[in-house]
Coordinates of C-alpha atoms in Angstrom, one line a residue:
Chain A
X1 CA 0.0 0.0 0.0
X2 CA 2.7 2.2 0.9
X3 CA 4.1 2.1 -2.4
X4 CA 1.1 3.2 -4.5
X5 CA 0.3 5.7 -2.3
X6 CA 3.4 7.4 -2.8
X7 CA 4.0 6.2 -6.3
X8 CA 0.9 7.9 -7.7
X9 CA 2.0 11.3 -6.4
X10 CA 5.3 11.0 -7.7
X11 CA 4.1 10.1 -11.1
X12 CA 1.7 13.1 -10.8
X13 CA 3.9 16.1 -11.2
X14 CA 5.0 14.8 -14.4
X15 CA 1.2 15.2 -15.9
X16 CA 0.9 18.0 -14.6
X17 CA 3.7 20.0 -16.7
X18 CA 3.2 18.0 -19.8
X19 CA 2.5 21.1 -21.9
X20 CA -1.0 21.1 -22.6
X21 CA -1.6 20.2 -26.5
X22 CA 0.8 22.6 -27.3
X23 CA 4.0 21.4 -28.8
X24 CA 7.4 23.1 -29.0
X25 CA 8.8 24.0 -32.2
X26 CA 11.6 22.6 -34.0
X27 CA 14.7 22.5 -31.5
X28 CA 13.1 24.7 -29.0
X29 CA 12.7 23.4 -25.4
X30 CA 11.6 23.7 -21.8
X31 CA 13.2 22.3 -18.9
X32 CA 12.9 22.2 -15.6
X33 CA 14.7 20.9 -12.6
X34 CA 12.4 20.8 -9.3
X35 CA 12.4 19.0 -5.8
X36 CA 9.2 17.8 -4.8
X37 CA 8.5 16.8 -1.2
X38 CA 5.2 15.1 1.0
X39 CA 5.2 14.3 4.6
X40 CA 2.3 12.4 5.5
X41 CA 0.9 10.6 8.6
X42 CA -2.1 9.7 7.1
X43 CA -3.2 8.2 4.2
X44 CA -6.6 7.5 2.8
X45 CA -7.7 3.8 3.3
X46 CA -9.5 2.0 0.3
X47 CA -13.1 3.3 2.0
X48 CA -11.9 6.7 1.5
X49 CA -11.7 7.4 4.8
X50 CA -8.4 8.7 6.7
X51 CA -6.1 6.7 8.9
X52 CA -2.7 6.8 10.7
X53 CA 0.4 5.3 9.3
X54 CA 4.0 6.0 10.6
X55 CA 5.1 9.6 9.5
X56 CA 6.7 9.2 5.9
X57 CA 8.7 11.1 3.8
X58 CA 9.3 11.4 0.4
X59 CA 11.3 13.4 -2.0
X60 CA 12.2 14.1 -5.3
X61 CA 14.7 15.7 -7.4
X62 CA 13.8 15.4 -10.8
X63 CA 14.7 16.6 -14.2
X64 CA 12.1 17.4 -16.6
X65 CA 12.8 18.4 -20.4
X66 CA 10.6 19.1 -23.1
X67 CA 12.5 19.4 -26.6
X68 CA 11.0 20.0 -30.2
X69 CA 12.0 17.4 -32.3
X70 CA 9.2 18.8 -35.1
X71 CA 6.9 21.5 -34.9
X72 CA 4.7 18.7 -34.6
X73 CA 6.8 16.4 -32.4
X74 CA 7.4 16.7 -28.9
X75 CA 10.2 14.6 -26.9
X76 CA 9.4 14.3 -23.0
X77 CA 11.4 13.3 -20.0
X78 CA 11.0 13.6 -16.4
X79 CA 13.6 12.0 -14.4
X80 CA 13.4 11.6 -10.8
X81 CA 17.2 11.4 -10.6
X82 CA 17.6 11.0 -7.1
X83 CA 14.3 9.6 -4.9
X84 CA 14.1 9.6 -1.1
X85 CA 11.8 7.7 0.9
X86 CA 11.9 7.4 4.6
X87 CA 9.7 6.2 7.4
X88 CA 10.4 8.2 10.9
X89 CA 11.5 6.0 14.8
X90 CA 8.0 5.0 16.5
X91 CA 9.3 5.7 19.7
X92 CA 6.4 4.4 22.7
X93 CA 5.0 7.7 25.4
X94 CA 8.2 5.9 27.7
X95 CA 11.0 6.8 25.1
X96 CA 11.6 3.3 23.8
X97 CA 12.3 3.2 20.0
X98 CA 9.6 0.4 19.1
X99 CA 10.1 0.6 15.4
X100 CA 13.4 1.8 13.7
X101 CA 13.2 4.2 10.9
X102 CA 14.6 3.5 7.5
X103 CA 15.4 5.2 4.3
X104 CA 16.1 4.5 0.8
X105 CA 17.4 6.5 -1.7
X106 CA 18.4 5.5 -5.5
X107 CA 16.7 6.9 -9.5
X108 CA 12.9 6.7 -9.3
X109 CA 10.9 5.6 -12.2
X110 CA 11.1 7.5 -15.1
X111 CA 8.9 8.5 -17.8
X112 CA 9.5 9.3 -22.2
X113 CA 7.1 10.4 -24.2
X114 CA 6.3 11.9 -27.3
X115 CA 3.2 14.3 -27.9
X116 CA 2.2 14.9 -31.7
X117 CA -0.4 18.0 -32.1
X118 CA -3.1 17.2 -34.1
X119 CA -4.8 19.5 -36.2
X120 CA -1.8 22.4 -36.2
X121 CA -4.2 25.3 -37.7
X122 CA -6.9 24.9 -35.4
X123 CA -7.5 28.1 -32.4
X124 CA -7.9 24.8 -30.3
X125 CA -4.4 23.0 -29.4
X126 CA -5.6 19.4 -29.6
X127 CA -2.4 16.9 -28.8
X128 CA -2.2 13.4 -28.6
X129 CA 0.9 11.8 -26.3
X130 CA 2.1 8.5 -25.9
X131 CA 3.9 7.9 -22.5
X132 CA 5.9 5.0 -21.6
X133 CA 7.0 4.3 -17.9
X134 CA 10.2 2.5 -17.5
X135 CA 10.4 1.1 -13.7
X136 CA 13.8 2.2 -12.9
X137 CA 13.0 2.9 -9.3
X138 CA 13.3 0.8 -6.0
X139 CA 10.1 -1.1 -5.2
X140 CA 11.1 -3.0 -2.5
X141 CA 13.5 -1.0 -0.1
X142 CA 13.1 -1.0 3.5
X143 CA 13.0 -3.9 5.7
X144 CA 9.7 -5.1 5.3
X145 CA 9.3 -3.7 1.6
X146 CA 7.7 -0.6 2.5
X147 CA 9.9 1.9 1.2
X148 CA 10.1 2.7 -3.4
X149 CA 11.3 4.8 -5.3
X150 CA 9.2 2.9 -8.3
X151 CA 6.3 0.9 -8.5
X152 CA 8.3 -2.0 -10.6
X153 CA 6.0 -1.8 -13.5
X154 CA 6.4 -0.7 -16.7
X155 CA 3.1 1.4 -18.3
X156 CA 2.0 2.6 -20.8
X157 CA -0.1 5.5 -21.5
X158 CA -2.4 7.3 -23.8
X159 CA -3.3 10.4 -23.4
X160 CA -5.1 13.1 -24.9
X161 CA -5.0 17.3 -24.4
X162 CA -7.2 19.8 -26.1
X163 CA -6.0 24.0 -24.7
X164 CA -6.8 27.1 -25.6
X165 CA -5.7 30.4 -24.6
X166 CA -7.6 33.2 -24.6
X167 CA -7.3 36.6 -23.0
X168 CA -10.1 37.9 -20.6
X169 CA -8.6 41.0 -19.1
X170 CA -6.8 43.0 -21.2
X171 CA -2.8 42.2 -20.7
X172 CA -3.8 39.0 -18.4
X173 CA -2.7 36.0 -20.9
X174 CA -4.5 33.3 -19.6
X175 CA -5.1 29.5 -20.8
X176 CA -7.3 26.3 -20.2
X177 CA -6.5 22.9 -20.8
X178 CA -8.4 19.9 -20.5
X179 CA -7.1 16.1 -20.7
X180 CA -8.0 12.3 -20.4
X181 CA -5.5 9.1 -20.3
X182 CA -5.8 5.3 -20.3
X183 CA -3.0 3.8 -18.5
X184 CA -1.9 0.4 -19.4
X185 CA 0.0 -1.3 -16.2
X186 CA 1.8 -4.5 -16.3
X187 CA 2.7 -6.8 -13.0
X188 CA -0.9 -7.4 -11.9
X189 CA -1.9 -3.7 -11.7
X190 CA -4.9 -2.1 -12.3
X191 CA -5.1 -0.2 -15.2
X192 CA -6.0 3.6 -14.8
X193 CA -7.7 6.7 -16.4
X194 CA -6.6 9.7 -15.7
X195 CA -8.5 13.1 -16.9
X196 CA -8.6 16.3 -15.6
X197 CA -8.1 20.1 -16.7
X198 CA -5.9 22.8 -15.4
X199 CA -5.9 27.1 -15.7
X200 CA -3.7 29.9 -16.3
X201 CA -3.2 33.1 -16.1
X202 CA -0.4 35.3 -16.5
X203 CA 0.9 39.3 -15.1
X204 CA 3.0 42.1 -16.3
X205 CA 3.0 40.6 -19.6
X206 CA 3.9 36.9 -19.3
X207 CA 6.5 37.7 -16.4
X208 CA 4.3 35.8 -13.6
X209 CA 2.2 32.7 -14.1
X210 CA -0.5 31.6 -11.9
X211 CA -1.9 27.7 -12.4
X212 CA -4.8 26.1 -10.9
X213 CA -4.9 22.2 -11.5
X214 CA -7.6 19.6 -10.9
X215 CA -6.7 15.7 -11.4
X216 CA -8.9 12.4 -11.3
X217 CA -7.1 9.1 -11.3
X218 CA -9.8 6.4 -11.4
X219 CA -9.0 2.7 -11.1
X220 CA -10.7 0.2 -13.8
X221 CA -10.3 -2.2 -10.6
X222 CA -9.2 -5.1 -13.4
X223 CA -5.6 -6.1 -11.9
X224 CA -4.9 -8.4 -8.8
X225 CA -6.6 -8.3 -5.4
X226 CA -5.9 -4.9 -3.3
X227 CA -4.0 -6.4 -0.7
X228 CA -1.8 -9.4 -1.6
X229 CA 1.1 -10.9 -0.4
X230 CA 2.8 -10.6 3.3
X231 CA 5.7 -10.0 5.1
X232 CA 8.5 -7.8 3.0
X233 CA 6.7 -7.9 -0.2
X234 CA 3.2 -6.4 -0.1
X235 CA 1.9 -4.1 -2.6
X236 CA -1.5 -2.7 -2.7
X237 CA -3.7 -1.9 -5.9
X238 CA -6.5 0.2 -7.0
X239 CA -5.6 3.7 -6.2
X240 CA -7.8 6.4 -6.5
X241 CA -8.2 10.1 -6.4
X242 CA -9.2 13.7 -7.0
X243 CA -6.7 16.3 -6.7
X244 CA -5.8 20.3 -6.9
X245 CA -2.5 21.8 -7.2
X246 CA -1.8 25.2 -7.0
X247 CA 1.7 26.6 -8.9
X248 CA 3.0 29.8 -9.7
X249 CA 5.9 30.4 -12.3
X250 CA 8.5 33.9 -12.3
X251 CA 10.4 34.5 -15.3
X252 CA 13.1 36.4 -14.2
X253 CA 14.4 36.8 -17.3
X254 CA 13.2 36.1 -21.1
X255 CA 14.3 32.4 -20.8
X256 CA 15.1 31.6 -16.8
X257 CA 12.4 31.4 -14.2
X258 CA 11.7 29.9 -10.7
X259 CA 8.7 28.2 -9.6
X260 CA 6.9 27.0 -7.0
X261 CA 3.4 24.0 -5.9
X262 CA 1.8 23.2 -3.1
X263 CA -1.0 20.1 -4.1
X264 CA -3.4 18.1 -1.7
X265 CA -6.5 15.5 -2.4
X266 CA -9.6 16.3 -2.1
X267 CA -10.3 12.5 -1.5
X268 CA -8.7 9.7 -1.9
X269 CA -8.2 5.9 -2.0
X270 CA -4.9 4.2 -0.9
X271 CA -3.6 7.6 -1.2
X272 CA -1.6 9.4 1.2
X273 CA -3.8 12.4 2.9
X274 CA -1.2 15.3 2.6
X275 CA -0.1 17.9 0.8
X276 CA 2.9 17.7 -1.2
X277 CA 5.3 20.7 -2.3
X278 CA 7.6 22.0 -5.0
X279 CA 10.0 24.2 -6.0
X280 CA 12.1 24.5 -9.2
X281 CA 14.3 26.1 -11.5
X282 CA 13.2 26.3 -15.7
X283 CA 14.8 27.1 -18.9
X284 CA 11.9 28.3 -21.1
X285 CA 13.7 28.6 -25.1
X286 CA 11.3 29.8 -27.7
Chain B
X1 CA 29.5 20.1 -6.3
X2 CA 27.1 17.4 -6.7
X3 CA 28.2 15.4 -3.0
X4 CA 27.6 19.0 -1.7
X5 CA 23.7 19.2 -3.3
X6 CA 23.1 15.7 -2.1
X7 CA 24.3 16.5 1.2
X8 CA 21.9 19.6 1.7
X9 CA 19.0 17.1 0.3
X10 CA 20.0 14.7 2.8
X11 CA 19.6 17.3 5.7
X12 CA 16.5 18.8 4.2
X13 CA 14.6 15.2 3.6
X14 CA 16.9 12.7 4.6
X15 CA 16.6 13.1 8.7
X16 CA 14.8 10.4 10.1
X17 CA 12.9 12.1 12.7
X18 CA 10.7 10.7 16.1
X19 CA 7.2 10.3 16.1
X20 CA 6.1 9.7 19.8
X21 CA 2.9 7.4 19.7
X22 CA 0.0 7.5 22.1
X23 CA 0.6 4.5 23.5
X24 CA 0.2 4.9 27.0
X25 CA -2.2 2.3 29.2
X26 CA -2.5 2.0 32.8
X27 CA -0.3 -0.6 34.2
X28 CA -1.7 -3.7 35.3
X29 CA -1.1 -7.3 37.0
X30 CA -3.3 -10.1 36.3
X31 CA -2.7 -13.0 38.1
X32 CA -3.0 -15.7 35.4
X33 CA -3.7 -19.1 37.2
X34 CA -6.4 -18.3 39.1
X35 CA -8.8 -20.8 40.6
X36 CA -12.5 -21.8 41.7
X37 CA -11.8 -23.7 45.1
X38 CA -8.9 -24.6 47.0
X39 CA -8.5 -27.8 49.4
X40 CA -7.7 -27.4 52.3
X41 CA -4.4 -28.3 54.6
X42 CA -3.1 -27.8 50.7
X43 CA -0.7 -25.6 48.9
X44 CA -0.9 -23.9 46.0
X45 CA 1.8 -21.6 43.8
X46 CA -0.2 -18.5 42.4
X47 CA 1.5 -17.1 39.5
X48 CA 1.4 -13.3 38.1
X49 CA 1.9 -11.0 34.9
X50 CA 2.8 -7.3 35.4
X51 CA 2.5 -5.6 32.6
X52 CA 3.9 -1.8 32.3
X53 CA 3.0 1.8 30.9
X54 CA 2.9 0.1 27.2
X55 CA 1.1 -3.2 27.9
X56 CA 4.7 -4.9 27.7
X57 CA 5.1 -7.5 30.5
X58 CA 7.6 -6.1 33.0
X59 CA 9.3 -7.0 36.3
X60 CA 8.5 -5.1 39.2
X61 CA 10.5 -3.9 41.9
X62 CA 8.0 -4.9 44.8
X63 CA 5.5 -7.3 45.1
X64 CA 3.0 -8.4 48.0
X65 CA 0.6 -10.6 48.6
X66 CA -2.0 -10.6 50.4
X67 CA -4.4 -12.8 52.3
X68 CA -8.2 -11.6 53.6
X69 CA -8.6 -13.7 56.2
X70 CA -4.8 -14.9 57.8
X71 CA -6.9 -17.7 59.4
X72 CA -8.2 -19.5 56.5
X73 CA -5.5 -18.9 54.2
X74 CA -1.9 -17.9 54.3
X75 CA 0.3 -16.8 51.2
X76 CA 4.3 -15.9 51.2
X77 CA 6.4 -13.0 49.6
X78 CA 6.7 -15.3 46.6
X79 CA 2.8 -16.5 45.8
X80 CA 2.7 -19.9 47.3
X81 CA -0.6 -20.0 49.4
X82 CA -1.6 -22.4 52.4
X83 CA -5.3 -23.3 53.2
X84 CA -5.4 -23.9 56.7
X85 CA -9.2 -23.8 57.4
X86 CA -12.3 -23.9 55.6
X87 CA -14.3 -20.7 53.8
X88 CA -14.4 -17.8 51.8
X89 CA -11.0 -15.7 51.3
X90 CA -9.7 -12.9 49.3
X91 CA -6.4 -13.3 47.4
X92 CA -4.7 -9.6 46.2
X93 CA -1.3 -9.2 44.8
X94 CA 0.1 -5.3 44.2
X95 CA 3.4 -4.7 42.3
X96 CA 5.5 -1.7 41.9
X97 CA 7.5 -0.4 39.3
X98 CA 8.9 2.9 39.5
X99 CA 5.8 4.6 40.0
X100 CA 3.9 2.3 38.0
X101 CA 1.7 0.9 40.8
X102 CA -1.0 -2.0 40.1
X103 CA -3.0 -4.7 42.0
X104 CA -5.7 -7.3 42.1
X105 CA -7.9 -9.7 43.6
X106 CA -9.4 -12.8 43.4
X107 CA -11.7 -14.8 45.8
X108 CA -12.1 -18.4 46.0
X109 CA -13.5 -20.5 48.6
X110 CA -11.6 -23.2 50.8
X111 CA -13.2 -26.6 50.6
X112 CA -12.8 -30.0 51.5
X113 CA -12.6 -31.1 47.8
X114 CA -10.2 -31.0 45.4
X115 CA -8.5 -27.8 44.2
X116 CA -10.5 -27.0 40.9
X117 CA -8.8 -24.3 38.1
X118 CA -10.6 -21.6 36.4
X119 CA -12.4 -22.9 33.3
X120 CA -9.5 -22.2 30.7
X121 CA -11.5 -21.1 27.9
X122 CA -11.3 -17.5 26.9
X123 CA -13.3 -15.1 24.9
X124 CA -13.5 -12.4 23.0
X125 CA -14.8 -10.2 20.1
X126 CA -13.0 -7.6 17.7
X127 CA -13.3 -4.1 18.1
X128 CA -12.8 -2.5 14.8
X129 CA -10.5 0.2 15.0
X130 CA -9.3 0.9 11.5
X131 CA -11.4 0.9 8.1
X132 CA -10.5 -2.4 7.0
X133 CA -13.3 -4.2 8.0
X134 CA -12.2 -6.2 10.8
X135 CA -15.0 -8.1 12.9
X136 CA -16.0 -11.3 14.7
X137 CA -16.1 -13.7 17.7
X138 CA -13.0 -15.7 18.9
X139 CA -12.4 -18.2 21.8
X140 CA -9.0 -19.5 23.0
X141 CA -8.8 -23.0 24.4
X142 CA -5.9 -25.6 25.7
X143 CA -6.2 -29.0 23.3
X144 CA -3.6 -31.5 24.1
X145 CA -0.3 -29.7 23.7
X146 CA -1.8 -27.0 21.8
X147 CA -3.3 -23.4 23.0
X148 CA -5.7 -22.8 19.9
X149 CA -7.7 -19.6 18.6
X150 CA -10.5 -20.1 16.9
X151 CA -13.0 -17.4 15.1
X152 CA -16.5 -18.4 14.4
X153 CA -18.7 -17.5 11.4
X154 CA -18.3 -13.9 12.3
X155 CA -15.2 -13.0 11.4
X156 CA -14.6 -10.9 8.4
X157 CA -11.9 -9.3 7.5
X158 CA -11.5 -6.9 3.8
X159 CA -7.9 -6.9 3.9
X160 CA -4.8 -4.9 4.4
X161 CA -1.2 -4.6 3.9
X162 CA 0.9 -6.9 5.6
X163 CA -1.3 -8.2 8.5
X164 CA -0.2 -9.9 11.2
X165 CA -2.1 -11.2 14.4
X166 CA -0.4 -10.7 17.6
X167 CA -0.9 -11.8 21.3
X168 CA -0.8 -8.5 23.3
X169 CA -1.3 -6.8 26.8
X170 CA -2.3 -3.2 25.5
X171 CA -4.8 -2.6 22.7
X172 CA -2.4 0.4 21.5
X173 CA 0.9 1.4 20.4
X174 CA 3.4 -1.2 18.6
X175 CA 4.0 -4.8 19.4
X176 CA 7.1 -5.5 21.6
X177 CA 9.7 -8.0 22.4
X178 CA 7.4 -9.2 24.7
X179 CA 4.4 -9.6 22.5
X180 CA 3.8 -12.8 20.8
X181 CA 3.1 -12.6 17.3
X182 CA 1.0 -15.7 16.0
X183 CA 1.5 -14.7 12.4
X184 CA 0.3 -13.5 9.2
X185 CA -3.6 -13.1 8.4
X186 CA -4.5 -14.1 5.1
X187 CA -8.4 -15.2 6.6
X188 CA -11.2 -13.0 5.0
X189 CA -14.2 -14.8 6.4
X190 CA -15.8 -17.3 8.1
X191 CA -14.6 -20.2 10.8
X192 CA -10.6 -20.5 11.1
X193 CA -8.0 -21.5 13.8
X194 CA -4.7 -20.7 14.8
X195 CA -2.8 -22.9 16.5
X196 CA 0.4 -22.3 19.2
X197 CA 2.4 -24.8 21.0
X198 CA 1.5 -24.2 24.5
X199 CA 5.3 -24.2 25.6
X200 CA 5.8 -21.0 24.0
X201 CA 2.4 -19.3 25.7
X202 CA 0.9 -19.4 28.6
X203 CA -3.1 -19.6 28.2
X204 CA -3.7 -16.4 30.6
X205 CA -0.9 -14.7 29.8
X206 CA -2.0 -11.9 27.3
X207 CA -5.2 -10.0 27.0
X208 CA -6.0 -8.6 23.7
X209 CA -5.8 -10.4 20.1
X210 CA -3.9 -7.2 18.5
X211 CA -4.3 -6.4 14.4
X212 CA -1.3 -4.8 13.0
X213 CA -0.5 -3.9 9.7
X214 CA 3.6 -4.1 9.8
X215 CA 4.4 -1.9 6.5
X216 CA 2.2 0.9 7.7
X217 CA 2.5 0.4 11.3
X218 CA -1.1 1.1 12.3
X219 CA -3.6 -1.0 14.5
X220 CA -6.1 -2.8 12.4
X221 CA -8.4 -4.1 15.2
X222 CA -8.0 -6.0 18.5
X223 CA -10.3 -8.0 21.0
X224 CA -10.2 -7.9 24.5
X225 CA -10.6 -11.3 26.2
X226 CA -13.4 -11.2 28.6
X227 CA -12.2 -13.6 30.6

């Protein structure tokens, strides 16, 4: 369990800067490179409702890279090159350590894809990406299992994004996008779909960026039983939720920006119940 | 450059902190071969579990027994009692530890027959204490050279992460050394045993049937015996 509930946020901030349907053009490129973090001593049970578990922590320092290969064509990469997972002591109201933290740290899984836009002189951008998960990460670390880096499956996804922008105050630039996924998991998971949509809107011409994201992960429930296995390899399936994330983006100059997310649930299933954070350092070329 | 990024990671994230769990219970001692009648112009050695501020079984500093009635029965420092004339009689035994105080008592009657023990069946029912479904009725009974556990039609269970079933003395906190951990649930529903060699328990000597999901370290459920 611990490892879906994790692994599904991790994956997350990878959707959620996919782009849109736009594409970059022809040698142009944005990357990014952010740490993500979540603390959480709760987690969301497969009723919904919220229990305790032993404080964990997880973060990530990934790399994340957008590059034109065709007006058309769109290369993506976000590389979680250096994952941390750690579970805090249990120590009992008399001071005795009754459970010894762990940690593990190592590359978490990664994910390519390409995105092709469809329709190229339409005012909608309509784009369709295919994204392949490649289960470099640890899905077993820990003494009992409990700690990943990866959920040690490799998926694959379809997914599709139709955005506009459109300007509703004049010299705020702002932008919707909405998009839906199938994922295909391997290993006895369930497969997924994802959809969701996301807004922006931007200040003092383009300098500042303000994002609202929503996000729906629904399991088909047609992989193994929830809870199987015992001892140091248990994994748990069928995770669920509905999510918000709140970003904001600085350009501090045409091409070099900061940025920064905080993102919660607003319910959840096998999910951890707490909010995760981000901060990170872009190269926007146009 | 790059040892000096992953050392500030490693202090930002990387500290593996203290969580201090609510796992404080009041401590307690159960005297765990307890009986109906004694004979009299008999002995018999009473036996005792203390068990401290987090349910695990502790020694204590001091312990005294205690006789109601000096006349019909006598007991010694270390729990061996004498029945010296028929009747009713109150047995207590307090412990100290620390300041962890705790006592009880029993009552039995002196007879001319033979000493009888307390019927050694046990039984319970799960309290549900995490969404995961857990319910049902349980006994615990001696059979041969065997202490076994047995859930009736009852019991249902909707699964969790790692699940084990552990013999406790505190219905909180995590299992101990001193804990006895009968092993891993895989049960859903329905009648089902478990079975543990009685050298390794004694029949009285734990309270609660403790839940515990090991991966996330959280109580599932747990069942006080009522006996």
């Amino acid at each position: 369990m611990r490892k879906l509930i994790f692994v599904s946020i991790i994956i997350l901030p990878f959707l959620s800067t996919a782009g849109g349907g736009w594409t970059k053009r022809k040698g142009k490129g944005y990357y990014k490179v952010s740490e993500w973090w979540i603390t959480a001593s709760k987690h969301f049970d497969n009723f919904g409702n919220t229990d305790r578990n032993a404080r964990t922590t997880i973060a990530n320092t990934t790399f994340y890279g957008e590059y034109g290969i065709t007006d058309r064509l769109t290369g993506v990469l976000f590389f979680p090159f250096f994952s941390h997972s750690h579970f805090d002591n249990q120590i009992s109201s008399t001071g005795q350590v009754r459970v010894k933290g762990e940690q593990v740290n190592g590359i978490g899984d990664t994910d390519l894809a390409i995105k092709y836009r469809l329709f190229p002189k339409s005012k909608f951008a309509i784009a369709t990406s295919l994204v392949l998960g490649i289960p470099l990460g640890n899905d077993s670390g820990g003494s009992q299992g409990q700690l990943q880096t990866g959920d040690g499956e490799f998926n694959q996804m379809i997914r599709a994004d139709i955005s506009r922008s459109f300007s509703l105050i004049n010299g705020v630039g702002t932008y919707a996008n909405i998009y839906a996924s199938i994922n295909n998991r391997s290993n006895g998971f369930s497969d997924e779909m994802r959809f969701g949509g996301e807004i922006g809107a931007s200040l003092f011409k383009g300098k500042f960026w303000f994002i609202y994201r929503l996000d729906v992960l629904e399991s088909l429930q047609n992989g193994n039983e929830t809870f199987e296995g015992q001892g140091a390899t248990v994994f748990a399936n069928n995770t669920e939720f509905v999510s918000y994330t709140y970003e904001a983006a600085y350009y501090i100059s045409d091409k070099w920006g900061v940025s920064a997310a905080y993102g919660s649930a607003f319910s959840g299933k096998l999910i951890a119940a707490a909010p995760s954070y981000s901060v990170g350092v872009f190269l926007d070329i146009k | 450059m790059r040892w000096s990024y992953l050392l500030i990671l490693s202090a930002l994230f990387g500290c593996i902190g203290d969580e201090i769990l609510d796992d404080e219970v009041s401590p307690k001692i159960r005297i765990i071969n307890p009986i109906e009648t004694m004979e009299v112009n008999t002995s018999y050695q009473f036996e005792y579990i203390f068990t401290d501020l987090i349910g695990d079984q502790a020694i204590p500093s001091s312990i005294i027994w205690q006789s109601s009635d000096m006349n019909i029965l006598t007991v010694n420092s270390s729990g061996l009692a004498e029945a010296t004339s028929l009747g009713q009689v109150e047995l207590t035994v307090s412990a100290v530890l620390d300041e962890q105080m705790a006592d009880t008592t029993i009552r039995f009657e002196v007879t001319m027959d033979q000493t009888t023990v307390k019927e050694n069946e046990r039984k319970g029912s799960i309290h549900p204490s995490s969404s995961y479904g857990l319910a049902g009725d349980f006994s615990m009974y001696e059979e041969g050279d065997e202490i076994v556990i047995e859930f009736d039609e009852t019991y249902n269970f909707n699964g969790a992460p790692g699940p084990y079933l552990y013999l406790r003395n505190s219905a909180t906190g995590v299992p101990g050394d001193t804990d006895y951990e009968i092993g891993f649930v895989s049960a859903k529903s329905g009648i089902h045993t478990y079975r543990i060699p009685k050298n390794e328990v004694d029949i009285n000597e734990y309270t609660v049937l403790y839940y515990y999901c090991k991966p996330f370290e959280i109580r599932l459920g747990y069942g006080e015996f009522e006996n």
